[in-house]
Short mmCIF file of C-alpha atoms and ligand atoms in Angstrom, two decimals:
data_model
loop_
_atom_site.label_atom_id
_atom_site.label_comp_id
_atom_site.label_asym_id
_atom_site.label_seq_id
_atom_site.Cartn_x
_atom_site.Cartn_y
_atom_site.Cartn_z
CA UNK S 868 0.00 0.00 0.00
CA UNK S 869 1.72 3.24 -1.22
CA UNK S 870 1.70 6.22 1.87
CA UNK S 871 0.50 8.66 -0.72
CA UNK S 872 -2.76 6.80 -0.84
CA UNK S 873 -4.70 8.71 1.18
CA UNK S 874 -3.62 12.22 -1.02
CA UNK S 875 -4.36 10.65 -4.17
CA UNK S 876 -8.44 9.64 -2.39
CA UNK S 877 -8.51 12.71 -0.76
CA UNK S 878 -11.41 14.57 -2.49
CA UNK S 879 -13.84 16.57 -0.62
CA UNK S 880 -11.37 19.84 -0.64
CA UNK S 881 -11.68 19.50 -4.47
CA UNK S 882 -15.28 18.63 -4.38
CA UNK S 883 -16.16 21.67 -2.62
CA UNK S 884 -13.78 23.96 -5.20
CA UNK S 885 -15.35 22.20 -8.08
CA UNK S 886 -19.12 23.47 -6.59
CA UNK S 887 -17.62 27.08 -5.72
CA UNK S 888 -17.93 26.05 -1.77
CA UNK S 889 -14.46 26.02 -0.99
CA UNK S 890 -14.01 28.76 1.94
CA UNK S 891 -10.40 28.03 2.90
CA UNK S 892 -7.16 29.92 2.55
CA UNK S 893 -8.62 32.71 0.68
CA UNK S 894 -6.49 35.03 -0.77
CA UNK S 895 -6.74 38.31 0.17
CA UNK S 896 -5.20 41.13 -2.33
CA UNK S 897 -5.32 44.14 0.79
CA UNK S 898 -6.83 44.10 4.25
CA UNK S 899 -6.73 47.59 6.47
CA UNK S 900 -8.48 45.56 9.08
CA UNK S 901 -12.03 46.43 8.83
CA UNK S 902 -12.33 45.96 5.23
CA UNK S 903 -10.15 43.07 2.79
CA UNK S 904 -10.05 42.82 -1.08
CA UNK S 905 -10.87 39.89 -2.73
CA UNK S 906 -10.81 39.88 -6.46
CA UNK S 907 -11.49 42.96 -6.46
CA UNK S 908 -14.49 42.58 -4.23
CA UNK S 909 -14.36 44.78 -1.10
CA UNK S 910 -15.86 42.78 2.09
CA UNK S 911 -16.42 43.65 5.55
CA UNK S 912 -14.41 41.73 7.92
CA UNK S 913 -15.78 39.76 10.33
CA UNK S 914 -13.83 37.01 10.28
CA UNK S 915 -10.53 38.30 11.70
CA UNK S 916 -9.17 38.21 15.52
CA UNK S 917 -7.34 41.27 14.95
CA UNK S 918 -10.08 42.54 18.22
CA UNK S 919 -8.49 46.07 19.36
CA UNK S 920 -7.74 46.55 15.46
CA UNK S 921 -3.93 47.19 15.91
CA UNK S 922 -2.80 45.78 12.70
CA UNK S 923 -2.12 49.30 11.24
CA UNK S 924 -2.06 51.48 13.62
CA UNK S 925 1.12 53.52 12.53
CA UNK S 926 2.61 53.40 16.40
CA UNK S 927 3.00 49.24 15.74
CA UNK S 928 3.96 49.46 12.03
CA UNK S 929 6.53 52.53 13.14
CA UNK S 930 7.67 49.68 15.60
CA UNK S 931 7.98 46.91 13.24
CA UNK S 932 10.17 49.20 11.19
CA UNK S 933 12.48 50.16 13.62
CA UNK S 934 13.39 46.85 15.66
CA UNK S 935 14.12 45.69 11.00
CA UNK S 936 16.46 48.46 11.15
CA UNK S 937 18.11 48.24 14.23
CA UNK S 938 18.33 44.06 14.58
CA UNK S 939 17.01 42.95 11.31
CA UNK S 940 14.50 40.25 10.18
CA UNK S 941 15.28 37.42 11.87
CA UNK S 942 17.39 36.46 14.97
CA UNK S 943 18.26 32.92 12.86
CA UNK S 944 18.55 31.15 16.25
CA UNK S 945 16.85 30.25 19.22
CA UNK S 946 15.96 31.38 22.13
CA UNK S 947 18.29 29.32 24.23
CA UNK S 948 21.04 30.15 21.73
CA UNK S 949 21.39 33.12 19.82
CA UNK S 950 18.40 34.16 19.80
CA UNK S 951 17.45 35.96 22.58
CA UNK S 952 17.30 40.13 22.20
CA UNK S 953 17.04 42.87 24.94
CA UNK S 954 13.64 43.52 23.55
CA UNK S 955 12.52 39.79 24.15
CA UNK S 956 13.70 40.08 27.45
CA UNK S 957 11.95 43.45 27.92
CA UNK S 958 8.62 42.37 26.44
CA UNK S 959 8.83 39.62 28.65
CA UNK S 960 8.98 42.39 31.78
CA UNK S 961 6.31 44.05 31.02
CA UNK S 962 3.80 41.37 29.86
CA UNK S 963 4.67 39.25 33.43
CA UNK S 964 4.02 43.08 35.13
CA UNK S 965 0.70 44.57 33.01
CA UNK S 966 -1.01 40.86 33.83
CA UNK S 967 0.39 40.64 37.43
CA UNK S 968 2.76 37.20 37.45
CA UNK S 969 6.20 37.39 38.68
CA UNK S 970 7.76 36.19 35.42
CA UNK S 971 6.65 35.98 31.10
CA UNK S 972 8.46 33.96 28.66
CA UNK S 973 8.26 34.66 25.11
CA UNK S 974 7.82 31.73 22.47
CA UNK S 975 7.19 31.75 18.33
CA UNK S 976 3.79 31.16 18.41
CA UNK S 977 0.60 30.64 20.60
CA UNK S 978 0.85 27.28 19.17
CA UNK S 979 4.38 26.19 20.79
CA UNK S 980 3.35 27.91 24.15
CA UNK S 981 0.82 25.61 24.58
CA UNK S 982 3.30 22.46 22.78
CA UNK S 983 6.01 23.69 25.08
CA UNK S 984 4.42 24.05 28.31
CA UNK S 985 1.86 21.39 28.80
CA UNK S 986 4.50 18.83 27.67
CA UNK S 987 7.31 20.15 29.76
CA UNK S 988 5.35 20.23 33.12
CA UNK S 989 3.06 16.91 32.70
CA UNK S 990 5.50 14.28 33.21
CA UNK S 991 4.64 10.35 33.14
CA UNK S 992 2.47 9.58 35.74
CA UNK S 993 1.09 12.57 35.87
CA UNK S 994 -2.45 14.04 34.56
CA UNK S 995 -3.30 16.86 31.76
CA UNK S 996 -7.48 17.30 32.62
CA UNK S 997 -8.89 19.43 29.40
CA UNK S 998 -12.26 20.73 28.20
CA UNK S 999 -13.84 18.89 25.48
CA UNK S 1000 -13.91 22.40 23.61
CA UNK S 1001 -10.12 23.08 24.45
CA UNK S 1002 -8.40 24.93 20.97
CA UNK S 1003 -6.11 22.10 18.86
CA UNK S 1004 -2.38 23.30 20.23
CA UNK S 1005 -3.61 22.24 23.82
CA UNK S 1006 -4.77 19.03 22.77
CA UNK S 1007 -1.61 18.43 21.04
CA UNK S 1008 0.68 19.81 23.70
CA UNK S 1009 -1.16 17.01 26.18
CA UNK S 1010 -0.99 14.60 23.44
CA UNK S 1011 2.73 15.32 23.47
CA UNK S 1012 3.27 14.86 27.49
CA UNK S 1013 3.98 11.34 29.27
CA UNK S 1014 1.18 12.17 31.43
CA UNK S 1015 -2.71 10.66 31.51
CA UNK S 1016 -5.22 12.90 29.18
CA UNK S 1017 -9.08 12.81 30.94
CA UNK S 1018 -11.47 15.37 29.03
CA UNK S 1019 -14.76 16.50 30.51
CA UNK S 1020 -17.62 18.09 29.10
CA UNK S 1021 -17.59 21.19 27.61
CA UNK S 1022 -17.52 23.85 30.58
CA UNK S 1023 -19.79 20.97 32.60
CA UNK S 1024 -18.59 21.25 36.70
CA UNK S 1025 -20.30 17.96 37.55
CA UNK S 1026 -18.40 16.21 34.92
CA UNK S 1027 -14.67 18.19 35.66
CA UNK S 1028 -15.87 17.35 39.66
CA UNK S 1029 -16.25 13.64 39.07
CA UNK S 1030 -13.14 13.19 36.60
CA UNK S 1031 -10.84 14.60 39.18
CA UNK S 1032 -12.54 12.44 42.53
CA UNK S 1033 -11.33 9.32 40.11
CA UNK S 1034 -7.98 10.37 40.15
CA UNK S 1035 -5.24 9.40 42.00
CA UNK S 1036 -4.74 11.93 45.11
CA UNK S 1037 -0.67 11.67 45.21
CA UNK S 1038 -0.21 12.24 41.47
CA UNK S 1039 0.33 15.81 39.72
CA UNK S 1040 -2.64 17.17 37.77
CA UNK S 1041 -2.95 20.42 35.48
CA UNK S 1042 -6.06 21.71 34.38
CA UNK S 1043 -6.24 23.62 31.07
CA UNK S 1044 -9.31 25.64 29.45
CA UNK S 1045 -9.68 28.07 27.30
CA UNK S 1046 -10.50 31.57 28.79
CA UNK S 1047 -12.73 32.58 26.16
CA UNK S 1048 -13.64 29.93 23.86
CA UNK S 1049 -12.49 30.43 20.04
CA UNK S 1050 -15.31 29.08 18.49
CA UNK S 1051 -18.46 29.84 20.60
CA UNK S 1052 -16.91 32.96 22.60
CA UNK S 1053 -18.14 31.85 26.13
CA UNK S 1054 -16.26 31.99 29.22
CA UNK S 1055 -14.41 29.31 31.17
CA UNK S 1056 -16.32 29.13 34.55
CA UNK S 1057 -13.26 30.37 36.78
CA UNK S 1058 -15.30 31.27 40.28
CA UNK S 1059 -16.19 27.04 39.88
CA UNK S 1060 -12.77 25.93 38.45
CA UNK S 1061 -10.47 27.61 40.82
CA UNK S 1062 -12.49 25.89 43.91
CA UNK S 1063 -11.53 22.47 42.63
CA UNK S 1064 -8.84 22.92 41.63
CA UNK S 1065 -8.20 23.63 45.61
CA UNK S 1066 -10.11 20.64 46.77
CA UNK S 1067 -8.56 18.17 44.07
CA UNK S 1068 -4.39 19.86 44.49
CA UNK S 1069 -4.65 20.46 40.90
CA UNK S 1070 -2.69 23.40 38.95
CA UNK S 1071 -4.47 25.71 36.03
CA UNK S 1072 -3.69 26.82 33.13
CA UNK S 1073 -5.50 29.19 31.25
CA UNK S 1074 -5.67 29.85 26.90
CA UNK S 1075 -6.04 33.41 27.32
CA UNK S 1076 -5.14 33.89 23.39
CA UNK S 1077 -9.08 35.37 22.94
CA UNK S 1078 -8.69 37.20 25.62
CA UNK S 1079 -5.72 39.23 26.60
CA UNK S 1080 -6.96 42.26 24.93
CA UNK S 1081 -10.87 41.85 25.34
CA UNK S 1082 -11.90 40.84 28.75
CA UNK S 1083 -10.86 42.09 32.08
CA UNK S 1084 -9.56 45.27 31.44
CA UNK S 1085 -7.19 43.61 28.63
CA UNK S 1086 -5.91 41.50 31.34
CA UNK S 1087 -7.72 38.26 30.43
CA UNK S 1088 -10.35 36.27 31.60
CA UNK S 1089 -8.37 35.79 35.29
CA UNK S 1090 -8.79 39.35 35.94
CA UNK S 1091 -12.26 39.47 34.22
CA UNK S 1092 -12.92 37.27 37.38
CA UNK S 1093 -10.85 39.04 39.81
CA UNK S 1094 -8.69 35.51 40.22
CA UNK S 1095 -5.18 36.20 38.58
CA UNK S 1096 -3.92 35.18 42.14
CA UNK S 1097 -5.77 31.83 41.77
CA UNK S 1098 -4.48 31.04 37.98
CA UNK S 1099 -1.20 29.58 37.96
CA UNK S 1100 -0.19 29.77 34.14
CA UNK S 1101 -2.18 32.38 31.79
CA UNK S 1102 -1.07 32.10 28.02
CA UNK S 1103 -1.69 34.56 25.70
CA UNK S 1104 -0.81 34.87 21.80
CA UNK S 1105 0.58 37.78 19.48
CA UNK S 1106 -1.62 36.99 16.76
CA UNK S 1107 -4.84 38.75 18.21
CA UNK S 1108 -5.31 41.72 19.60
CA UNK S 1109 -1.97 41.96 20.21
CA UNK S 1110 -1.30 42.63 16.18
CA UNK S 1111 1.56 40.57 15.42
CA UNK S 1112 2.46 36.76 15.85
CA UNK S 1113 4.21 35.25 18.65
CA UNK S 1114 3.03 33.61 22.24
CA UNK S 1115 3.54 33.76 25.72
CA UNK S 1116 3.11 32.28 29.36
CA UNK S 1117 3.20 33.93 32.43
CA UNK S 1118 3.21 32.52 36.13
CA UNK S 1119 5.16 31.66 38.85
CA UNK S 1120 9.37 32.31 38.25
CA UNK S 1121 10.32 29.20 39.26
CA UNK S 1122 7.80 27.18 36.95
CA UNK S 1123 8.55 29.79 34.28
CA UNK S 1124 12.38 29.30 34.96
CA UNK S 1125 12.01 25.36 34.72
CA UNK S 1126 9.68 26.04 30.96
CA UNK S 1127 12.55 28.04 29.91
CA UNK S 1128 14.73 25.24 30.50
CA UNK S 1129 12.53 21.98 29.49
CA UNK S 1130 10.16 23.28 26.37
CA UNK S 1131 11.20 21.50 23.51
CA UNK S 1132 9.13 24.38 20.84
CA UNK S 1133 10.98 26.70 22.85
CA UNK S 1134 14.36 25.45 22.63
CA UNK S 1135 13.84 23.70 19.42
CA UNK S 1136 12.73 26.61 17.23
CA UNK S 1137 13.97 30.03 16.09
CA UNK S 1138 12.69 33.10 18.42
CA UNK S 1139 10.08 35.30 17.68
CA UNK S 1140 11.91 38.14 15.10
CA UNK S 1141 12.32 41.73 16.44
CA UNK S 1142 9.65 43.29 14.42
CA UNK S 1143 6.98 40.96 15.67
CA UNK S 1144 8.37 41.62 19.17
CA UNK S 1145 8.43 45.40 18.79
CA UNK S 1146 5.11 45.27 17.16
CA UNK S 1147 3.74 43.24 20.24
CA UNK S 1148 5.21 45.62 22.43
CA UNK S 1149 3.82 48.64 21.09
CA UNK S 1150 0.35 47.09 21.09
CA UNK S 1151 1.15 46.38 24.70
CA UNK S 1152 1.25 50.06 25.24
CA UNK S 1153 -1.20 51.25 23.26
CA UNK S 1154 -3.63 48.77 25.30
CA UNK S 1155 -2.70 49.97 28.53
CA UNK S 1156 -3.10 53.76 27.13
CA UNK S 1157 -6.07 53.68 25.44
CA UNK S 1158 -8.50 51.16 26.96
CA UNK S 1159 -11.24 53.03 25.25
CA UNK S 1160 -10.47 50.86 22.42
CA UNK S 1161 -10.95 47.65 24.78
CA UNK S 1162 -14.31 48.94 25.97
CA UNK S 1163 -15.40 49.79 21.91
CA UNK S 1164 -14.71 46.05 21.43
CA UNK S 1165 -17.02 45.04 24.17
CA UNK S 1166 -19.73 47.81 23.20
CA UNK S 1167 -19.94 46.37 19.22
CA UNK S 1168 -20.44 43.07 20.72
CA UNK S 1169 -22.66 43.47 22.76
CA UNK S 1170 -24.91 45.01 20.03
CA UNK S 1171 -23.65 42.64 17.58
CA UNK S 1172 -25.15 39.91 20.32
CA UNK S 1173 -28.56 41.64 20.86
CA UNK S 1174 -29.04 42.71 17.18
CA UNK S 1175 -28.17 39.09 16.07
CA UNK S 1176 -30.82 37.49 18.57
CA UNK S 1177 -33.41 39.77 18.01
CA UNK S 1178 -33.08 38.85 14.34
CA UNK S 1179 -33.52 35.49 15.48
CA UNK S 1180 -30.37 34.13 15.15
CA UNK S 1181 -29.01 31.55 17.42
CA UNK S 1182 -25.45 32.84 19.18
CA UNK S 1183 -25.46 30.01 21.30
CA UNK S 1184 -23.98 30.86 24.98
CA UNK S 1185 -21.07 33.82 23.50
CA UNK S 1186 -20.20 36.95 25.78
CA UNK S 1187 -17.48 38.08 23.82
CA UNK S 1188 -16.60 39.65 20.70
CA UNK S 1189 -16.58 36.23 19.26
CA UNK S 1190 -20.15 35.69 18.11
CA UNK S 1191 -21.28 32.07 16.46
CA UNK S 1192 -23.99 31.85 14.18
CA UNK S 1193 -25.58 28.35 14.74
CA UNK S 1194 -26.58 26.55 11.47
CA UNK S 1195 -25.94 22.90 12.66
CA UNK S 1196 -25.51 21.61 9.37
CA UNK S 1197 -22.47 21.24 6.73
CA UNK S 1198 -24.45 22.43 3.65
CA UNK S 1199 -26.35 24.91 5.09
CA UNK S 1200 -23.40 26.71 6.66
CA UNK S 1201 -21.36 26.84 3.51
CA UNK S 1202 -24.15 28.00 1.72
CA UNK S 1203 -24.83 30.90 3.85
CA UNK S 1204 -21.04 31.57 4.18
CA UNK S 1205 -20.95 31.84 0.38
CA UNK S 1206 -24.26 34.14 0.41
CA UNK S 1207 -22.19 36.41 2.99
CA UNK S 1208 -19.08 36.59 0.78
CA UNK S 1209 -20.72 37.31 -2.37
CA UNK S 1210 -22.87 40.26 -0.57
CA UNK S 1211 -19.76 41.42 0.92
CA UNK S 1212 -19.15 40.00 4.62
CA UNK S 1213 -16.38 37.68 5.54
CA UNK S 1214 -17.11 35.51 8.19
CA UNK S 1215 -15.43 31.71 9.21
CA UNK S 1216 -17.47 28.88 8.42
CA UNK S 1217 -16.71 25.92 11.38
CA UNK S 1218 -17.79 22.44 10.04
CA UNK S 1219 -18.03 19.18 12.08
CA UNK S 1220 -15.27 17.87 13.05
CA UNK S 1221 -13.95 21.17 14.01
CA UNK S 1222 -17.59 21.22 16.19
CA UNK S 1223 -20.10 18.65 17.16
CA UNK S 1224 -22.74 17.78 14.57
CA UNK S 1225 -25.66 20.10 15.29
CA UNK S 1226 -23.23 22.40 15.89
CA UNK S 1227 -21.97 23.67 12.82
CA UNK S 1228 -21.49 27.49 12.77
CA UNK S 1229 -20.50 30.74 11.42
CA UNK S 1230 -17.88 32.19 13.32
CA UNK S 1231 -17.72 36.17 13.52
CA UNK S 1232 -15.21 38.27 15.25
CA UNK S 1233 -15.62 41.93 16.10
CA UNK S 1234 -13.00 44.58 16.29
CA UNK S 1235 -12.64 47.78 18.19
CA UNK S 1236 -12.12 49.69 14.63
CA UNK S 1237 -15.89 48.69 12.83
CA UNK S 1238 -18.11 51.50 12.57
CA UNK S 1239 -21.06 51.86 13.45
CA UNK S 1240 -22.08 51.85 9.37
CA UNK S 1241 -20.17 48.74 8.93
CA UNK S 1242 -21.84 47.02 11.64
CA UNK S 1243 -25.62 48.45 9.91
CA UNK S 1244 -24.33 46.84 7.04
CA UNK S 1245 -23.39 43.48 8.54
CA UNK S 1246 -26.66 43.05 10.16
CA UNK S 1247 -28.55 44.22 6.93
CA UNK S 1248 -26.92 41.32 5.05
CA UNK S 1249 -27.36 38.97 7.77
CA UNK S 1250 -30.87 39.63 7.51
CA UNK S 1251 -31.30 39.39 3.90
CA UNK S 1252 -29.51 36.26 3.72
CA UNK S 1253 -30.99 34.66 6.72
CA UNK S 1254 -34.33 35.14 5.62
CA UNK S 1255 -33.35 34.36 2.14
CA UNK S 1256 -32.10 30.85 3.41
CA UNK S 1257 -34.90 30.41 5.86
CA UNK S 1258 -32.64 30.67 8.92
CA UNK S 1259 -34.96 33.15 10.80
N1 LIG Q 982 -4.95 29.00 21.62
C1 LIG Q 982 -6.11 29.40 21.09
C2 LIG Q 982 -7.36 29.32 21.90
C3 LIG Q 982 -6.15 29.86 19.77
O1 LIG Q 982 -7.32 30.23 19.22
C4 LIG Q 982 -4.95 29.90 19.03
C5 LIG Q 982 -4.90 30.42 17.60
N2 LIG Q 982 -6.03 30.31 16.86
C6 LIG Q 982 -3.77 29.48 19.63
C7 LIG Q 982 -3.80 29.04 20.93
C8 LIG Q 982 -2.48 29.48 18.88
O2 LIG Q 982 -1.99 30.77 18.72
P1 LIG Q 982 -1.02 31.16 17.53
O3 LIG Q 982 -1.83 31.65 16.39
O4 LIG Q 982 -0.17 32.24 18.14
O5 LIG Q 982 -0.21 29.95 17.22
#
């Protein structure tokens, strides 16, 4: 049996491109945030995570120009070796300080935080406890530990509660959620988790890559709850709000000391170049500056949230700026994600596996830089197209 196989069989990409339902890696000629070229086309976008709208704001591109000049494109090295810069280090300062851990460490990606860090710290005989809903990277950075993986239902405090009383009392456990899920844009129950996590000697980690930027202050969901104390490990990500690409964990120094030392993406990879450093830094400062532009986030989606409902969409359980639009079905949600795109709105369509059946969706995303006219216009289409379809 040849390995290639499986390529040669592997049709229902094609299939969909051959019936003009293909909604993947689309490419985009411009994008000033709000608004993207396609073919010409102009289209709202509501499909991005760029939340506080930073992505051209001339302070970060000023930034990213700069740190080219002065240390140029890439550091060629890693972290461990030759690539660590001042401005790493200093990034790492003031992320650890402006979310209120004693010590940050900076990684190439949201992705390899998560790789890094849950595979470092679980060791065999050991547990990683996750969230049914829990994004990909910390599935695979569990996946990647010695340790036992037990999931539990989708934010569900019975279930988490009787998964843990199963477990062996003597051996090490983390807990990791999502802050603010990335798909459905609810919130990870913190005021329950925290308790248990007490009762059951368990450590938590929170995905905070929705929201550092949106929720508490810009802080993340931890603060949102008033529990940063309580949270051992918050992670954020670059690639959102904060306008550029690159991760990060925060916590404890001597846990962050022993990551630093033990995290295989960390060690193994090149380090985040200075441009996407200096860009994330300026973001940084422009968050802590101007959290008007945190509180616009919250305002549009909160309307976005009413106006949706009272249309008669269903948003399922979201409190965020990330807003689903339930279809439940494969068909159905490509069609109406190709009625939105050819009326002008981008949004993410999110087929099953990516969800449960039933719970196939349109994923939108807000940011802080929509108008209010963009918004009218979303909603407009929505409405056209959801009647049109006979989703409301
Ligand atoms: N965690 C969550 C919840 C995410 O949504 C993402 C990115 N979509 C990541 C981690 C990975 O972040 P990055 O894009 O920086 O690799």
């Amino acid at each position: 049996m040849d390995l290639f196989e499986k390529c040669t069989n592997f049709t229902a990409a094609r299939d969909a491109q051959q019936i003009g339902l293909y909604p993947y890696f689309i490419p985009l000629a411009e994008s000033e945030g709000t608004v993207a070229e396609y073919q010409g086309q102009e289209l709202i976008m509501c499909g991005s995570n760029n939340y506080l709208g930073l992505t051209t704001h001339p302070e970060v591109q000023e930034a990213a120009r700069d740190a080219i000049t002065r240390y140029g494109t890439s550091c060629t090295g890693s972290r461990f070796l030759n690539g660590t810069l001042e401005l790493h280090e200093r990034l790492e300062i003031e992320l650890a300080d402006w979310i209120g851990k004693e010590s940050a460490l900076v990684f190439s990606t949201g992705m390899q935080v998560n790789l890094g860090t849950i595979s470092s710290l679980v060791g065999r005989n050991e547990y990683v406890i996750l969230d049914r809903d829990d994004h990909a990277s910390i599935v695979d950075g569990a996946r990647l530990s010695y340790g036992d993986l037990i999931r539990y239902r989708h934010n569900d405090m019975d279930d988490l509660e009787n998964k843990l009383s199963k477990l062996d009392s003597e051996r090490g456990k983390l807990i990791v959620v999502d802050g603010l899920y990335s798909m459905e844009g609810d919130i990870a129950p913190l005021p329950d988790i925290v308790p248990l996590c007490e009762t059951y000697q368990a450590r938590l980690m929170v995905d905070d890559a929705h929201a550092v930027g949106v929720l508490g202050g810009g802080r993340g969901t931890a603060a949102h709850f008033g529990l940063t104390d309580q949270v051992d490990l918050i992670m954020g990500t670059f690639s959102k709000s904060f306008a550029s690409l690159g991760g990060f964990i925060v916590g404890a120094e001597d846990v962050i000391h022993y990551i630093k030392h033990h995290a295989r993406s960390l060690i193994f990879s090149a380090s985040i170049p200075a441009p996407n450093a200096a860009s994330a830094l300026a973001a940084l400062k422009i968050m802590i500056r101007e959290p008007e532009r945190i509180q616009r986030v919250n305002e549009i989606a909160a309307r976005m949230r009413r106006e949706f409902t009272a249309l008669g969409f269903d948003i399922g359980n979201s409190e965020t700026p990330v807003i689903p639009i339930i279809i439940g079905d494969d068909m159905r949600t490509l069609q109406t994600w190709k009625m939105l795109f050819d009326n002008g709105v981008f949004v993410n369509p999110v087929l099953s596996p990516a969800t449960p059946p039933g719970r196939q969706l349109l994923r939108t995303s807000y940011m802080a830089t929509h108008t209010d006219e963009q918004l009218d216009q979303v909603l407009d289409v929505f409405e056209a197209v959801g009647k049109k379809l006979n989703l409301i």
